[in-house]
N, CA, C and O atoms as a Maestro MAE file, in Angstrom:
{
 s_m_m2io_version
 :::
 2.0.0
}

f_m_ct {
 s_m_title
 :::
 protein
 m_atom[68] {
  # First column is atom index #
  i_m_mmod_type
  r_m_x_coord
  r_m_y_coord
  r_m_z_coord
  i_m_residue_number
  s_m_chain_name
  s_m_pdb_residue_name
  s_m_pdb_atom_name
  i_m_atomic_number
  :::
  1 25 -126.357 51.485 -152.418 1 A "UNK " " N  " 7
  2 3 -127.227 52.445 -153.113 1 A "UNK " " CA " 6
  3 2 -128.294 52.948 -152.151 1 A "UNK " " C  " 6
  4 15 -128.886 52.228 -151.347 1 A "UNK " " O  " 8
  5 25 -128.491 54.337 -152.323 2 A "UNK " " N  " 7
  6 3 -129.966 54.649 -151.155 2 A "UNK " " CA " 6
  7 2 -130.565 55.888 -151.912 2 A "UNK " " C  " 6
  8 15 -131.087 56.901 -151.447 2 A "UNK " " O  " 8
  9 25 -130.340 55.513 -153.220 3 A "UNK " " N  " 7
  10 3 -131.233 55.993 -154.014 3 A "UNK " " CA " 6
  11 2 -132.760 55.662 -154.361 3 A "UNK " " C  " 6
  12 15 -133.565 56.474 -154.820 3 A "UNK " " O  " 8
  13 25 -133.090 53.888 -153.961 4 A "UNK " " N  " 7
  14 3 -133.713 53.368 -153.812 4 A "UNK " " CA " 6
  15 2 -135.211 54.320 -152.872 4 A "UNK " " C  " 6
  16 15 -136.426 54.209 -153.039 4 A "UNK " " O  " 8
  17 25 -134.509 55.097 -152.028 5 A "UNK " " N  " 7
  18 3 -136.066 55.488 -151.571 5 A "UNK " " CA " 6
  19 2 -136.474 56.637 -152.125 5 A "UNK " " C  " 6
  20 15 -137.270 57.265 -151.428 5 A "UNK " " O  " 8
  21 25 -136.244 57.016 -152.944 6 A "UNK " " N  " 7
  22 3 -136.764 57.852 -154.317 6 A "UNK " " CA " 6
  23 2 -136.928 57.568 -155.401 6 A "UNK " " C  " 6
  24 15 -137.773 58.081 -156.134 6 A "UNK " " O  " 8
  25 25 -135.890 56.406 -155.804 7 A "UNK " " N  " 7
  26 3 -136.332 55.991 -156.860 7 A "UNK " " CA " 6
  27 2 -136.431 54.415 -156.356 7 A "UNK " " C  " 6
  28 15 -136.066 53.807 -155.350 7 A "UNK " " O  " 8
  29 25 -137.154 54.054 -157.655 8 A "UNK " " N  " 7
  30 3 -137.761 52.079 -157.551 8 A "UNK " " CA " 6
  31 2 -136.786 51.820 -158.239 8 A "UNK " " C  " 6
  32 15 -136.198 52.331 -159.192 8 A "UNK " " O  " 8
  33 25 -136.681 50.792 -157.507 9 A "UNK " " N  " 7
  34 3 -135.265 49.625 -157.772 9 A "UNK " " CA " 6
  35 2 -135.336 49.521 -159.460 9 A "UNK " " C  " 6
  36 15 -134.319 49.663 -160.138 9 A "UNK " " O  " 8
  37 25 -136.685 49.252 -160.060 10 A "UNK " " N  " 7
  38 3 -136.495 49.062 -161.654 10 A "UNK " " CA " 6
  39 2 -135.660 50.501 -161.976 10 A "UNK " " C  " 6
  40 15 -134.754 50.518 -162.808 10 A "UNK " " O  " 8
  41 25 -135.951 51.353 -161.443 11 A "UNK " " N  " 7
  42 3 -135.341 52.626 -162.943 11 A "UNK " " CA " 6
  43 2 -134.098 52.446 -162.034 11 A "UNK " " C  " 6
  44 15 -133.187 52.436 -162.863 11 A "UNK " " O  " 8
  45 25 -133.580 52.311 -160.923 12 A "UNK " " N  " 7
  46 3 -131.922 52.422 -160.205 12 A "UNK " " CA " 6
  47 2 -131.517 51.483 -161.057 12 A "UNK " " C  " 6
  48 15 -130.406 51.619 -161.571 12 A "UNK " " O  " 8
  49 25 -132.378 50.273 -161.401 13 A "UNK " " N  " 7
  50 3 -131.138 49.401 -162.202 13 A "UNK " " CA " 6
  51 2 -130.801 50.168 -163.857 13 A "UNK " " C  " 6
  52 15 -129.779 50.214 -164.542 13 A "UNK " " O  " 8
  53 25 -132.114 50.671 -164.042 14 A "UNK " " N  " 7
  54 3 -131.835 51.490 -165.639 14 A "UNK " " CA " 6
  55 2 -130.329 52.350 -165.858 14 A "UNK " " C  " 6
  56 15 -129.524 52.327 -166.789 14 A "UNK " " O  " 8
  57 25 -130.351 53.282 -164.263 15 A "UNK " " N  " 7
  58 3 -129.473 53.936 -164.209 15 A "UNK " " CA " 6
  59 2 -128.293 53.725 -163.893 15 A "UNK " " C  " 6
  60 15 -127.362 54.519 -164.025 15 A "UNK " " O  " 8
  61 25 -128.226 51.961 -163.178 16 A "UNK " " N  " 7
  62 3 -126.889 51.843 -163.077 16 A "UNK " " CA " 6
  63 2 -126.278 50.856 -163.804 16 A "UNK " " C  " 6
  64 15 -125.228 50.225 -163.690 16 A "UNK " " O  " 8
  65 25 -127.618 50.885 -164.943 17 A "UNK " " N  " 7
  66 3 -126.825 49.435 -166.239 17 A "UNK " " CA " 6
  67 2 -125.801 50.343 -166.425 17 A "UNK " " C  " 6
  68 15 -124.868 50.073 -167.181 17 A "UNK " " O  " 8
  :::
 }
 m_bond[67] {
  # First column is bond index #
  i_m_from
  i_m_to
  i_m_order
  :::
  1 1 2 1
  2 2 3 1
  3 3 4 2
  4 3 5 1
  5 5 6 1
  6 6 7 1
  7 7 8 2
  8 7 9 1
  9 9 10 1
  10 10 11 1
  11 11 12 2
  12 11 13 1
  13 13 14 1
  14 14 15 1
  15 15 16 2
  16 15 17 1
  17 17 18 1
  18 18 19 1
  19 19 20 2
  20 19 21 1
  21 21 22 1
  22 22 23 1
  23 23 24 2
  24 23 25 1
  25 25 26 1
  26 26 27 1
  27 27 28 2
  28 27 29 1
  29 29 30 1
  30 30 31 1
  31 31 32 2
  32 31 33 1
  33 33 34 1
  34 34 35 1
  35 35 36 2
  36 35 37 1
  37 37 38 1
  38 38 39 1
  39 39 40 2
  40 39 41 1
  41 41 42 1
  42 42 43 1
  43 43 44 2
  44 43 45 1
  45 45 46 1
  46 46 47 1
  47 47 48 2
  48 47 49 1
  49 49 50 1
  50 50 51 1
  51 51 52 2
  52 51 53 1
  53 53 54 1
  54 54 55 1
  55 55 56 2
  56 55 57 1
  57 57 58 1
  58 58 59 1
  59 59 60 2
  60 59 61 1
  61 61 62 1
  62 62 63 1
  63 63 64 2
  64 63 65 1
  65 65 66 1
  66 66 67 1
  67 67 68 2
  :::
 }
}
């Protein structure tokens, strides 16, 4: 994932429950 440096790890996990 390297979405992480835009988004914070809490909402990446929201989005990849």
């Amino acid at each position: 994932v390297g979405i992480t440096k835009d988004i914070p790890l809490e909402l990446q996990t929201e989005n990849y429950h």
